[in-house]
XYZ file of C-alpha atoms in Angstrom:
635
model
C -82.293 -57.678 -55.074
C -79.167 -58.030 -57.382
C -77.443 -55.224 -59.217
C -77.246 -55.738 -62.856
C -75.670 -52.720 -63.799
C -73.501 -51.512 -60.959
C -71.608 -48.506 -60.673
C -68.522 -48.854 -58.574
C -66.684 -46.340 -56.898
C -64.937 -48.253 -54.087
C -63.471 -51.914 -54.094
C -64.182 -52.408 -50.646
C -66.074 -51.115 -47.613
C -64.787 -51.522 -44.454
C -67.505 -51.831 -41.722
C -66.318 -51.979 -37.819
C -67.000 -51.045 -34.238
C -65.373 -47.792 -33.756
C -63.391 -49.687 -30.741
C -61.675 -51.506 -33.282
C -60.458 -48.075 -34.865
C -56.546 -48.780 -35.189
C -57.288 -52.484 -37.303
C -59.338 -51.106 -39.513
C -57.217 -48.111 -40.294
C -54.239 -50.695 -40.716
C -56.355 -52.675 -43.077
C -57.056 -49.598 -45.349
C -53.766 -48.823 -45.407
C -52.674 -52.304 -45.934
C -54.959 -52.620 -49.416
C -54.980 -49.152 -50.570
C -51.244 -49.566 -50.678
C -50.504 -53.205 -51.867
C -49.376 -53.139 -55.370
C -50.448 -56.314 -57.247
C -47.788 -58.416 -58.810
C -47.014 -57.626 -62.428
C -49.344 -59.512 -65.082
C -52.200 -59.250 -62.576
C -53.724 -55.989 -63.543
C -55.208 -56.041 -66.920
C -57.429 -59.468 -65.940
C -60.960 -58.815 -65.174
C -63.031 -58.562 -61.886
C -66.143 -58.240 -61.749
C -66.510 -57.145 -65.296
C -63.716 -54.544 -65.264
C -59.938 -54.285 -65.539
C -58.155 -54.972 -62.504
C -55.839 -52.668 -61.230
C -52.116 -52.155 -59.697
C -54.079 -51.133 -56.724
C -57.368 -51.589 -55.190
C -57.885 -47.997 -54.558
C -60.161 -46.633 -53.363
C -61.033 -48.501 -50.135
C -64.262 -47.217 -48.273
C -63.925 -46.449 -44.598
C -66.747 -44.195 -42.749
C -64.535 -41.977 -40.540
C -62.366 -41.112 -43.468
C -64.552 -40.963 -46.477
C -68.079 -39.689 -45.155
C -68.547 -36.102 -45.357
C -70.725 -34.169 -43.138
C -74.014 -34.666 -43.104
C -77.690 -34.932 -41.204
C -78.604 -38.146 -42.955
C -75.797 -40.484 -41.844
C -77.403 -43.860 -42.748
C -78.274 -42.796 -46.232
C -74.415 -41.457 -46.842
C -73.769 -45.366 -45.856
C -75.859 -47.000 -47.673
C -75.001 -45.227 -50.865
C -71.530 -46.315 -49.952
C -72.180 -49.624 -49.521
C -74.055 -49.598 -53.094
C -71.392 -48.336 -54.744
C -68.623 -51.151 -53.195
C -67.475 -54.036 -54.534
C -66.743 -56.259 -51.495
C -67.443 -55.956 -47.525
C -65.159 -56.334 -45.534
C -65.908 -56.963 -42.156
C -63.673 -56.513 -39.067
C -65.133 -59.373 -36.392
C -64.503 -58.400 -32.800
C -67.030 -59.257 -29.792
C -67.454 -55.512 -30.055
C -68.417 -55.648 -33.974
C -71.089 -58.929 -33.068
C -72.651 -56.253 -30.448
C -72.480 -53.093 -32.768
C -76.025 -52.718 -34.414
C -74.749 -50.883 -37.119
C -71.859 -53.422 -38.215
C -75.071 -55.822 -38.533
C -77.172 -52.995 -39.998
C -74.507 -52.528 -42.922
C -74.122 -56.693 -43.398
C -77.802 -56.658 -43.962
C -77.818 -53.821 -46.308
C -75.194 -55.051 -48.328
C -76.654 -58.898 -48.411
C -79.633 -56.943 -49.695
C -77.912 -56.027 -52.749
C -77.274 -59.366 -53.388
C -73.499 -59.885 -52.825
C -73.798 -61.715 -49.588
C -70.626 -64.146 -51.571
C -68.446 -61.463 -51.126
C -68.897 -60.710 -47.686
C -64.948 -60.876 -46.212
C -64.106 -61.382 -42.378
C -60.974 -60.125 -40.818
C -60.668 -61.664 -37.552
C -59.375 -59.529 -35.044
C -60.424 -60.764 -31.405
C -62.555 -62.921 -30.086
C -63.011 -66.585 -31.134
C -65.414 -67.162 -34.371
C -66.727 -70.979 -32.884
C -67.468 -70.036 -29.247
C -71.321 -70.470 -28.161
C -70.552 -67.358 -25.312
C -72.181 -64.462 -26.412
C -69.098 -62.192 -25.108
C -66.802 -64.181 -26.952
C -68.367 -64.976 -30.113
C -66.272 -62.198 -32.753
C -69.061 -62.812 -36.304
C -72.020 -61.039 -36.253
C -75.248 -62.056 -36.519
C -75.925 -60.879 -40.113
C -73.521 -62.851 -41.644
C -75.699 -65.507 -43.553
C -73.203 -68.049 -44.357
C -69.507 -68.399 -43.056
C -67.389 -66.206 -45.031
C -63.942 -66.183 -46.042
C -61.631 -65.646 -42.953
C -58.334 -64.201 -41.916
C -56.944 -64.040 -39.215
C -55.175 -60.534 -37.259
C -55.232 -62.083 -34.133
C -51.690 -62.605 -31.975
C -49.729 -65.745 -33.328
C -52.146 -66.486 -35.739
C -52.086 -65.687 -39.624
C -48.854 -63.327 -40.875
C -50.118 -60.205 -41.210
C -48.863 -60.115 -45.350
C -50.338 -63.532 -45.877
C -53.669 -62.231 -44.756
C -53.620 -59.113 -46.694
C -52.645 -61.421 -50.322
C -55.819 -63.604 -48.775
C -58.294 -60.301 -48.805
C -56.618 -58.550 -52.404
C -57.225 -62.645 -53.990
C -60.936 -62.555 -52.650
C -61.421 -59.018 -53.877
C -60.609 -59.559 -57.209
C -61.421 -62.729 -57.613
C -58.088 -64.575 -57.972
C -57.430 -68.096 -56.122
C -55.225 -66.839 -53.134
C -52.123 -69.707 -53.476
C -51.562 -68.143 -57.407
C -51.515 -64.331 -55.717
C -49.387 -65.770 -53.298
C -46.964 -67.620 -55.866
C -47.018 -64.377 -57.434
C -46.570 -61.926 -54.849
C -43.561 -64.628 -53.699
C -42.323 -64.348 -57.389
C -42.041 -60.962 -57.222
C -40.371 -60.779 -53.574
C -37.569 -63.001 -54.865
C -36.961 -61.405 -58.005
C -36.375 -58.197 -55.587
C -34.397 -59.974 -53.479
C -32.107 -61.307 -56.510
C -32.196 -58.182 -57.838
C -30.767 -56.196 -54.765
C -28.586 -58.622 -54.134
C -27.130 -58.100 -57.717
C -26.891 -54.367 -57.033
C -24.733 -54.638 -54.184
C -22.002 -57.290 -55.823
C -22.128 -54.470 -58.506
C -21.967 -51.868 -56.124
C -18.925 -53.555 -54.125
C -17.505 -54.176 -57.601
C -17.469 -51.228 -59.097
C -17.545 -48.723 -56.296
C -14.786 -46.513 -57.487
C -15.926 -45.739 -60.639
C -19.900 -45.716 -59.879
C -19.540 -43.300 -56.106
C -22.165 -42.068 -57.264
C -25.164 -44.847 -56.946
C -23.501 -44.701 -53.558
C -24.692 -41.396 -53.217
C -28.046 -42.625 -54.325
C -28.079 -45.213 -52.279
C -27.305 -43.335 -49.051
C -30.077 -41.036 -50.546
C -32.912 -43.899 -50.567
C -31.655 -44.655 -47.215
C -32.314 -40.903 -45.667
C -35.870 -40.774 -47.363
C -36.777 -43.896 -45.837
C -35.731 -42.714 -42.280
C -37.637 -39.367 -43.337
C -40.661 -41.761 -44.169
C -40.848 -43.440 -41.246
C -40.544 -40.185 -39.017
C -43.787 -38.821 -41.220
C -45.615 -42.080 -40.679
C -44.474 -41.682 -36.657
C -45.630 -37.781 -36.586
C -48.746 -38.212 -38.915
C -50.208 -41.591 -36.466
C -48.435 -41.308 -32.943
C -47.733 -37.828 -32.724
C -50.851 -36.610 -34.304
C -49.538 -34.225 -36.030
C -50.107 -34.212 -40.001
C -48.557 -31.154 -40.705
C -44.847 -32.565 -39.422
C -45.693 -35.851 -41.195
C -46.282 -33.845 -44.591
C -43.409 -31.642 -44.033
C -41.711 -35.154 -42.892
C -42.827 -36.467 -46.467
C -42.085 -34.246 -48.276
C -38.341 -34.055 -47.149
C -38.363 -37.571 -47.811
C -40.212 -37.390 -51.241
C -37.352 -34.463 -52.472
C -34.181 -36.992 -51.291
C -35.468 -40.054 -53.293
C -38.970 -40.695 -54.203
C -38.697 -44.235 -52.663
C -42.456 -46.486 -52.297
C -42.196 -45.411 -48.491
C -41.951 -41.922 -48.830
C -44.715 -41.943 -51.516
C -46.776 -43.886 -49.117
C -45.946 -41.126 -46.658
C -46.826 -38.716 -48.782
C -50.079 -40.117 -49.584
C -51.135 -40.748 -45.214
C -50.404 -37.347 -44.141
C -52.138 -35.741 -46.808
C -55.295 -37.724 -45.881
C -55.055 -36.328 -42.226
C -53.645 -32.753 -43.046
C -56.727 -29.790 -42.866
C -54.667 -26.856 -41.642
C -55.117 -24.204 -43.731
C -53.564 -21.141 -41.866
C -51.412 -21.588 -38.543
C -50.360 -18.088 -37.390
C -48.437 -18.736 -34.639
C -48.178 -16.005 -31.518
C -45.175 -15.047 -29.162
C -47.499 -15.982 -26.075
C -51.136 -17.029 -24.796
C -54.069 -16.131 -27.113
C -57.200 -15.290 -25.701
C -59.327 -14.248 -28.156
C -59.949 -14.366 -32.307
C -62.193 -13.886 -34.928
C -62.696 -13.661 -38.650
C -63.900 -10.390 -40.284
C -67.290 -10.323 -41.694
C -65.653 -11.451 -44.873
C -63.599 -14.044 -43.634
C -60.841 -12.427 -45.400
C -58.808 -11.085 -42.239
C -58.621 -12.332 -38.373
C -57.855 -10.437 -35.452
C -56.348 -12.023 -32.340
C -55.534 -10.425 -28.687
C -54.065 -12.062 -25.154
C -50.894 -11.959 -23.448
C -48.758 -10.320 -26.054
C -48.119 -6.346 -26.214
C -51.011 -5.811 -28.825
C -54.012 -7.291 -30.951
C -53.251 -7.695 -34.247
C -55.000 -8.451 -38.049
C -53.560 -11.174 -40.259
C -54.631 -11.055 -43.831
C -55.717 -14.710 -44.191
C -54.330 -15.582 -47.614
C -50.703 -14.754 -46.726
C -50.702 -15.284 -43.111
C -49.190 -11.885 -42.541
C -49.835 -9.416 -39.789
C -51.660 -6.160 -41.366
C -52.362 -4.303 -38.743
C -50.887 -4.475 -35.025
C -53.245 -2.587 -32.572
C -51.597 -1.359 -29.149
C -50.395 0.989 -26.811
C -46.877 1.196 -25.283
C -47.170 -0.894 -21.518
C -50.572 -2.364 -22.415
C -52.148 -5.902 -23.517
C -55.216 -6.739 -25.391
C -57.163 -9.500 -23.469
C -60.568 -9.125 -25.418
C -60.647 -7.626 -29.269
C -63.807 -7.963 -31.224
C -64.450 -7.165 -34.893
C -67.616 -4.804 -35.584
C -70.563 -6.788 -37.868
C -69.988 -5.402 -40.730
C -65.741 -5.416 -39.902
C -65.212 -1.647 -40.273
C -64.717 -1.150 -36.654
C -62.660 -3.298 -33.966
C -62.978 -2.597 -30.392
C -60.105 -3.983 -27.890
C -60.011 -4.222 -24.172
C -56.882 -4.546 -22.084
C -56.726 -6.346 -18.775
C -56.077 -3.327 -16.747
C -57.907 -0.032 -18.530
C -60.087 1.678 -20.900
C -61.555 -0.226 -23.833
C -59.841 1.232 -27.373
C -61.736 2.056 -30.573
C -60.060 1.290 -33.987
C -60.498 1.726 -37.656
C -59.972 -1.839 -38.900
C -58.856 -0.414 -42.483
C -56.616 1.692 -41.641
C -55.150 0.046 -38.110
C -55.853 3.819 -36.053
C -57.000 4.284 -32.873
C -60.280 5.941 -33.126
C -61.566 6.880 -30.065
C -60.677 5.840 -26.157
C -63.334 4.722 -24.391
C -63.081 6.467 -21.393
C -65.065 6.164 -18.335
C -64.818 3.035 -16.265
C -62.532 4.546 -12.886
C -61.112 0.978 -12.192
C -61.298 -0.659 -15.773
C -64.054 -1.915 -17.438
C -64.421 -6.007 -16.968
C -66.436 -6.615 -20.697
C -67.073 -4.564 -24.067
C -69.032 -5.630 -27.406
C -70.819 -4.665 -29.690
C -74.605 -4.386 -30.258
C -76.207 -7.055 -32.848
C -76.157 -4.342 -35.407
C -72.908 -3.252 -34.815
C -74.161 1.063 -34.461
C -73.568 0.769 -30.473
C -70.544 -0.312 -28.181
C -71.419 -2.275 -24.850
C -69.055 -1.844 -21.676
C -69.186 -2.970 -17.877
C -67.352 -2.817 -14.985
C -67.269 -4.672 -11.951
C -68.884 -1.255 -10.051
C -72.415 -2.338 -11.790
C -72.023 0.164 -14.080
C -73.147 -0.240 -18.273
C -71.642 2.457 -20.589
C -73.378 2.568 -23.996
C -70.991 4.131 -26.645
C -71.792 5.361 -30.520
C -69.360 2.684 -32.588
C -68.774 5.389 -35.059
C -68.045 8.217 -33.175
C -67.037 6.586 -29.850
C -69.339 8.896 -28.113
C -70.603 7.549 -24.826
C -74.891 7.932 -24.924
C -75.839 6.505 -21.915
C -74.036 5.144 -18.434
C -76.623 2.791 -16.490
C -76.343 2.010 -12.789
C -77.480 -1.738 -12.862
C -76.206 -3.238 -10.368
C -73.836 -3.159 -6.887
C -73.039 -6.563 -6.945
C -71.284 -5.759 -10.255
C -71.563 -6.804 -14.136
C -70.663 -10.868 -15.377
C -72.285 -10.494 -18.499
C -74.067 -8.052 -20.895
C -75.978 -7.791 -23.783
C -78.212 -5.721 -25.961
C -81.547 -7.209 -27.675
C -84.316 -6.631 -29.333
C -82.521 -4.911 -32.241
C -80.498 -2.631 -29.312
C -83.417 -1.118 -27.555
C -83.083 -3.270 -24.390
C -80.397 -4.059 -22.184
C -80.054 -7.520 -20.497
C -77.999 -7.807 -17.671
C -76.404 -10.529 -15.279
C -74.455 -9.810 -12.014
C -71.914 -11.821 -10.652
C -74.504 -13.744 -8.624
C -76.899 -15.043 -11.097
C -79.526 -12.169 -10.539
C -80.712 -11.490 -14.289
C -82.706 -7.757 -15.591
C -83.908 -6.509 -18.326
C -83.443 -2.626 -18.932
C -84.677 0.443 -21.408
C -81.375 1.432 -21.294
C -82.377 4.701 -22.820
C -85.073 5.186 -19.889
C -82.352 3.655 -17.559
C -84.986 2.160 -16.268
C -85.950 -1.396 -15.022
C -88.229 -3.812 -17.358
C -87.805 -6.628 -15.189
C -85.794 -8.794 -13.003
C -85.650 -12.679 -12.788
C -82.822 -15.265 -11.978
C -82.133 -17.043 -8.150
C -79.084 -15.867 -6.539
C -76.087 -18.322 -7.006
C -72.996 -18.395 -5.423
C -71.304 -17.731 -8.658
C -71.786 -17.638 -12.748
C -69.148 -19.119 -14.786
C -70.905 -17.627 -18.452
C -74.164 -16.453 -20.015
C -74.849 -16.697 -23.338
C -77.927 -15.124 -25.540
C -79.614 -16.638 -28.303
C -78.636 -15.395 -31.669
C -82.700 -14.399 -32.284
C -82.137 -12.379 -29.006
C -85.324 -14.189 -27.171
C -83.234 -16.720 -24.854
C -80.484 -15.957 -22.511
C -78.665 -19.282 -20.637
C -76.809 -18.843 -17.353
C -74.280 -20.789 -16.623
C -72.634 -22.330 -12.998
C -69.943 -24.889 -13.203
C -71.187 -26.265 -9.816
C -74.489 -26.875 -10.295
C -76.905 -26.709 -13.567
C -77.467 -24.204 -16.869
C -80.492 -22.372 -16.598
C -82.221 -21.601 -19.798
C -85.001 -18.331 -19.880
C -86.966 -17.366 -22.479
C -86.139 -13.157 -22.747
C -90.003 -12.715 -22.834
C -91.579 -10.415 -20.655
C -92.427 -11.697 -17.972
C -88.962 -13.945 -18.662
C -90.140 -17.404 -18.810
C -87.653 -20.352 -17.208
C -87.349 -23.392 -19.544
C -86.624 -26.231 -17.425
C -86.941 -28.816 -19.954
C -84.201 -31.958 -18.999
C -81.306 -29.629 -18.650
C -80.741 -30.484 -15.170
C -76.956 -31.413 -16.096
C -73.712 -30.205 -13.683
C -70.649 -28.701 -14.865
C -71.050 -27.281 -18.092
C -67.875 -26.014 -19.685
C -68.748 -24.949 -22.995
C -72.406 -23.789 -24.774
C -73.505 -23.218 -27.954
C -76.541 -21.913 -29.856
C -77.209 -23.289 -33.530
C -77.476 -20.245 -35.852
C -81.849 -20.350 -35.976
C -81.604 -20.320 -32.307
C -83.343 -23.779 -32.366
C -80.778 -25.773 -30.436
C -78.556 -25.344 -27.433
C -75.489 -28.004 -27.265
C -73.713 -28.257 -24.004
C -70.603 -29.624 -23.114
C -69.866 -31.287 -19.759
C -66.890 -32.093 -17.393
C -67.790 -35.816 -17.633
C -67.392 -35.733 -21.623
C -70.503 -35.616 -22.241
C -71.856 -33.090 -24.853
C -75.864 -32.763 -24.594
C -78.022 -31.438 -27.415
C -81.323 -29.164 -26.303
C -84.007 -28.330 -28.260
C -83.872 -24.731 -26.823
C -87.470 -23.867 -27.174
C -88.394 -26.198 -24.628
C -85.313 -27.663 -23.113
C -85.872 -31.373 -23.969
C -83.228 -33.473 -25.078
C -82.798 -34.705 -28.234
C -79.198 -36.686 -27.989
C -75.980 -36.836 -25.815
C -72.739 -37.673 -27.520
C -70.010 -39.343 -26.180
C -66.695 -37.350 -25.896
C -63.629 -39.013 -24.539
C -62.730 -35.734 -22.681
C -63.816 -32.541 -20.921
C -65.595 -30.096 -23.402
C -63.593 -26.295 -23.247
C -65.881 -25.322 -26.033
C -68.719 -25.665 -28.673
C -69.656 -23.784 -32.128
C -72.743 -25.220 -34.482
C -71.789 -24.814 -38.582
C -73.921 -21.545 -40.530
C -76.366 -23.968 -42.155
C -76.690 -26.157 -39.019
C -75.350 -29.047 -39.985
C -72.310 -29.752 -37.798
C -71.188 -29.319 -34.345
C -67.860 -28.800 -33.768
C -66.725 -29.905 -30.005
C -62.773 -28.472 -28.362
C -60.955 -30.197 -26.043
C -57.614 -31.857 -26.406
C -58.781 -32.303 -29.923
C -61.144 -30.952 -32.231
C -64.292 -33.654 -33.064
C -66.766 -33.358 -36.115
C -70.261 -34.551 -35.213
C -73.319 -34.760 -37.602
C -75.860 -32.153 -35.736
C -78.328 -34.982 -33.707
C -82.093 -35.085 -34.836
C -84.318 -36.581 -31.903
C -84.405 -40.124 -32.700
C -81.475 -40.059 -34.421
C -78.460 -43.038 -34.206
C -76.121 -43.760 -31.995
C -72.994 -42.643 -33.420
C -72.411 -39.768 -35.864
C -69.073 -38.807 -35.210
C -67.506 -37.942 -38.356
C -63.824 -36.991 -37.763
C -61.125 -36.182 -35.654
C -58.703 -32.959 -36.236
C -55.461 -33.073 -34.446
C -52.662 -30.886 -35.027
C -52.562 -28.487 -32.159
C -50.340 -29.429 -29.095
C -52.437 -29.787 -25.793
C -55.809 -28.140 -25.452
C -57.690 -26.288 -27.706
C -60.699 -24.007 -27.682
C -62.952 -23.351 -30.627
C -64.223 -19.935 -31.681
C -66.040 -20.645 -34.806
C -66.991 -20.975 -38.549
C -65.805 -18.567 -41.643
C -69.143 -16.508 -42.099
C -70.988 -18.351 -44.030
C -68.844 -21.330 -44.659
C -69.741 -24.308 -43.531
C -66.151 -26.348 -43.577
C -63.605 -23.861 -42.304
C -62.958 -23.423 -38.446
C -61.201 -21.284 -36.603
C -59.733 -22.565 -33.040
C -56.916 -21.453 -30.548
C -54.313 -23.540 -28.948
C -54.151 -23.017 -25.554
C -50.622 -24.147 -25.182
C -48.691 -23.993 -28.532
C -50.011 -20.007 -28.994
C -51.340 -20.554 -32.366
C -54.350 -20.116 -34.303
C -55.850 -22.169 -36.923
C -57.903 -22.206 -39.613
C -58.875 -25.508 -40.555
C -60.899 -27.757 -43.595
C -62.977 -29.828 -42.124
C -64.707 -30.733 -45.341
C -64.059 -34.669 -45.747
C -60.672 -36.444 -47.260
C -63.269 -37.612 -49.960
C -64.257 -34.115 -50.833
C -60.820 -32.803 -50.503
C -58.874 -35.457 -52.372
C -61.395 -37.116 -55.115
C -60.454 -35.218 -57.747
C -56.714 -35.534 -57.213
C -56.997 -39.636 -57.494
C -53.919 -40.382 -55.304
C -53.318 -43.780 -55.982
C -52.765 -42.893 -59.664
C -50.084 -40.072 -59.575
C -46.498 -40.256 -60.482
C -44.509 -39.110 -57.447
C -43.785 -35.943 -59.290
C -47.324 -35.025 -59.015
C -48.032 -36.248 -55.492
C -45.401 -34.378 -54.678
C -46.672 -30.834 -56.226
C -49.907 -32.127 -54.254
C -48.382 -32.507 -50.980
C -46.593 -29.120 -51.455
C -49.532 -27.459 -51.968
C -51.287 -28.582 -49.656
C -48.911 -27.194 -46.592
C -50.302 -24.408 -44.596
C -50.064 -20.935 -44.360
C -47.508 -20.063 -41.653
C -48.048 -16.961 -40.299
C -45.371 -15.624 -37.143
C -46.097 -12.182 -35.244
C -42.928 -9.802 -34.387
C -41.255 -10.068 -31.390
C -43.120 -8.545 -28.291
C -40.937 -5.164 -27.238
C-alpha cells in the first residue's frame, strides 16, 4: 500500500524500547533543534518546502495523549510521518511493538526511509542477545552510530537531518561545516573588534557578559528541567535566561521545560498536608494537616479565602459537602467542626464523642454527617443543622471505617479487626455481619454505586464483598499482599490496586478477575481513575499516566511521567468532571498541586514552538508558570 496523497504532520517518528528512554529523548531533541544551514530550506522534500527545522518530531511518551485505544493513536502517527526512525538496541530487536510499528510503517510503503540509530548492541552478530536490528527491518537501512567511540554524536545527527530530507549527507555536512566556520570567523572578528575598540563600545561588553549569564541560566534550566526533575525551576531558569539575552540556548531552554511543565496551581503550606479536595465546582480547594487550621484557596489566584480553625487546635481531616455548601473538619484531638464554606463560619460543633471522634464524612447525598470513635460508637448528624439524629453502639472493638449506602438508609461498618456489619441505623439495629477477624485493617473503601465494600490488610490480601444481603465475598484472583493504595473507577466497574512490590493490578470488580498488572518502578502510596474512565493516575515518588487496561489489552500503555514535587507524593483526585486536571499532595515539600495532564501535543499544537520569535516564546513560557499560592504564617 503506498500513499499518494499524504498528509504530514510529523517529519519523523521515533520508535524505541522504553529502556532506551534517555537516547531517544536526546535524539528528539537533537533534530527538533538542529537548524539547517542557510540555502537549505526552501528545496523540496518529499514534495514540500523544506524547513529551518524538522519540527515536529514524533515520540510516543511525549506526543500521545490519553487514550483506551493505544495502537490506533500509533498508527495514525505513524501515517502521518515522514521517516522512521528507529533506535536499535538488543532491547528494541526483543520489543514486539518496535517490530509492530516497522511493520506498520513498511505497510505504508516507505520501507526506503526506514532510519537506524545504533545505540547498543552489535548490528552483524548471529547471538540473539546481541543482535541490536529488529526483525522487521526488510532491508539494511541507513545507519548511525551512538554507540561509545564510534560515530561523533553531530556527525550522526547531519547523517539523520540529510536522510530526512533527502539531501546527500557529505553536501549537509560541507554545509553545516560552512556555516561553523563562518561562525567561527565571525566571532573571532568580534573579539579583535571588541579588544580594539573597547573603550568606546563598553557597552557590547555589557552584552557580551549578558549572553554569557543567559547561557549559564540555560544550562541550569536544562540541569533542573532533566536531572532535577523539576520543570517549573527549569522554566523559571529559562526564562531568567530568555530576559538577559535571548541567546539559541536559552530559547532551546525555553522550548524543553515548557514541554515538561503541567503545574497549574502550587499552593504551598507552612507544614505537612494531610488532606485536600476540590469543591464541587472545581473552583476552590480546601486543605487540612499539621498547620493551626484548614483553609480554602480560590483556585484561579492561588489565594487563601477562607482559613477554618480554632485557637490550640489542628485540622487533620476536612471534607467538602457534595454539593460544596458545607465543609466538615476534624482535629486530631476533639470534636469534629461544622462550617459554612461561603461564608468561612463555624456552624455547628459536633459534640459528642468523650475521647474524640477517630473519622467524620459525609453521606453520598451530602443531607447527613458520619462520625466514629474508637469506643464503637457511630453519631449520625443533620449537615444543615448539625443536629445529631442518631448515636449507634456498633461495636467494642471500636470503628476503622464507616460509611452510609443505599442512598443513606444503611450503615456499613468495619472495626479495627476486619469484622464487617451492615446496620438500619435508624432501627439501630443489625442487618448483618460478615468479614474474618484479622489482626489488623490498614483501609476500606466502598464502591461509588454503594454495592461493594474492599477491606484492606497490608500483611496479607484485599478482600472484596459484594454489599448484598447476604454480603457476597468476591474472591476472584485478588489474592495479592501488601496493598498500599485502591481505587474504584467512577461506574464502579473496576478496582486498581497498588502494591509494595510496584506492582499496580487492575480488577474487574464484579467478579475479581484480573484484567492487567502494570509495571511501576516503585511502591504505590495511592490511586485515582479519571471521571470518564479513561486514565489511571498512580502516586509514588512520581506521578505516572496510564491508559485504563482492557483485558487483552498490550503490554505497555504508560503515557507520561509528572515530576515536580520533591520526594513522595500522594494523589487525591480529578477536577469534577475533568478528565486532565489532578490534584496531589507532596508529602515532603508541603504543597499541593493541581496539575495538566492533558498531552504536550494537546497543550502546545496550537502554539507551534519551533516557529516563534523569542519574543513570543517568551510571552509563552511566562504564561505558562503556575499559580503560586503561600498560606500565612502558623501563630
Amino acid at each position: 500500500m503506498t500513499d499518494s496523497t499524504p498528509e504530514y504532520r510529523y517529519w519523523a517518528f521515533i520508535s524505541y524500547s522504553h529502556k532506551d528512554e534517555a537516547s531517544a529523548a536526546w535524539l528528539h531533541r537533537a533534530l527538533e533543534s538542529y537548524r539547517l544551514p542557510k540555502h537549505i530550506p526552501g528545496q523540496e522534500a518529499y514534495g514540500e518546502e523544506i524547513p529551518r527545522r524538522l519540527f515536529p518530531i514524533f515520540r510516543d511518551r511525549d506526543e500521545l495523549p490519553g487514550s483506551s485505544d493505544l495502537g490506533a493513536r500509533l498508527r495514525e502517527a505513524l501515517a502521518a510521518s515522514r521517516s522512521l526512525i528507529v533506535v536499535c538496541s538488543p532491547q528494541a530487536r526483543q520489543s514486539k511493538w518496535v517490530n509492530e510499528e516497522i511493520e506498520t510503517f513498511n505497510r505504508l510503503g516507505r520501507s526506503d526511509r526506514v532510519f537506524c540509530v545504533i545505540v547498543s548492541g552489535d548490528p552483524g552478530s548471529t547471538d540473539p542477545d546481541l543482535n541490536c536490528l529488529p526483525a522487521a527491518l526488510r532491508q539494511e537501512p541507513l545507519a548511525c552510530d551512538l554507540r561509545k567511540g564510534a560515530e561523533r554524536r553531530h556527525d550522526a545527527k547531519l547523517r539523520l537531518v540529510a536522510g530526512i530530507v533527502g539531501l546527500p549527507f557529505d553536501a549537509l555536512k560541507r554545509r553545516d561545516r560552512q556555516r561553523r566556520r563562518r561562525l567561527a570567523i565571525g566571532g573571532s572578528i568580534a573579539a579583535v573588534l571588541l579588544l580594539a575598540g573597547i573603550s568606546v563600545i563598553s557597552w557590547f561588553g555589557l552584552e557580551q557578559r549578558a549572553m554569557a549569564r543567559a547561557r549559564t541560566l540555560a544550562a541550569a534550566s536544562v540541569n533542573a528541567t532533566e536531572l532535577e526533575k523539576n520543570p517549573v525551576a527549569g522554566l523559571k531558569l529559562a526564562i531568567a535566561a530568555a530576559e538577559r539575552s535571548p541567546t539559541v540556548e536559552a530559547v532551546e531552554a525555553l522550548t524543553l521545560a515548557l514541554a515538561y511543565q503541567r503545574s497549574l496551581v502550587i499552593l504551598e503550606h507552612n507544614n505537612a498536608v494531610s488532606g485536600a479536595s476540590f469543591s464541587h465546582d472545581g473552583r476552590r480547594i480546601l486543605t487540612c494537616g499539621r498547620d493551626a487550621a484548614a483553609r480554602v484557596w480560590d483556585v484561579a489566584s492561588g489565594q487563601v479565602v477562607h482559613t477554618l480553625g480554632e485557637p490550640g487546635s489542628d485540622a487533620r481531616t476536612c471534607v467538602f459537602s457534595p454539593d460544596g455548601s458545607a465543609i466538615v473538619t476534624l482535629p486530631e484531638k476533639g470534636s469534629p467542626l461544622l462550617w459554612d464554606s461561603a461564608t468561612g463560619r463555624l456552624r455547628k460543633r459536633l459534640e459528642g464523642h468523650p475521647e474524640g471522634a477517630r473519622l467524620v464524612r459525609f453521606s453520598p447525598t451530602g443531607k447527613k454527617i458520619l462520625s466514629a470513635d474508637k469506643e464503637g460508637i457511630v453519631r449520625i448528624w443533620d449537615s444543615t443543622t448539625g443536629r445529631l439524629e442518631k448515636a449507634v453502639q456498633v461495636s467494642d472493638a471500636g470503628v476503622r471505617a464507616a460509611f452510609l449506602v443505599a442512598g443513606g438508609t444503611e450503615l456499613v461498618v468495619l472495626t479495627q479487626h476486619g469484622i464487617a456489619s451492615v446496620w438500619d441505623w435508624r432501627a439501630a439495629s443489625r442487618i448483618q455481619q460478615f468479614g474474618e477477624t484479622l489482626t489488623w485493617v490498614d483501609d476500606a473503601l466502598v464502591s461509588p454505586d454503594g454495592k461493594r465494600l474492599l477491606i484492606n490488610n497490608y500483611q496479607y490480601r484485599p478482600y472484596l464483598w459484594a454489599l448484598s444481603n447476604p454480603a457476597r465475598f468476591i474472591d476472584g484472583a485478588m489474592a495479592m499482599p501488601h496493598v498500599r493504595g485502591a481505587a474504584f473507577s467512577a461506574d464502579s466497574s473496576t478496582l486498581a490496586l497498588g502494591g509494595g512490590d510496584g506492582f499496580v493490578t487492575v480488577f474487574d470488580a464484579t467478579e475479581g478477575y484480573q484484567i492487567k498488572r502494570l509495571q511501576h518502578p516503585d511502591q504505590v502510596s495511592s490511586l485515582a481513575f479519571s471521571p470518564d474512565g479513561r486514565l489511571l493516575v498512580t502516586a509514588a515518588d512520581a506521578i505516572r499516566i496510564w491508559s485504563t487496561p482492557v483485558l487483552g489489552g498490550g503490554v505497555d500503555n504508560e503515557i507520561a511521567t509528572l515530576r515536580g514535587h520533591a520526594g513522595w507524593t500522594r494523589v487525591v483526585g480529578f477536577a469534577p468532571g475533568d478528565s486532565s486536571k489532578i490534584l496531589t499532595i507532596g508529602s515532603e515539600d508541603h504543597t499541593v498541586r493541581i496539575w495538566d495532564i492533558s498531552s504536550p501535543a494537546d497543550r502546545t499544537a496550537s502554539m507551534k514552538l519551533g516557529k516563534l520569535s523569542p519574543q513570543e516564546l517568551l510571552d509563552v513560557a511566562r504564561a505558562n508558570l503556575p499559580i503560586i499560592g503561600s498560606s500565612e504564617p502558623s501563630q
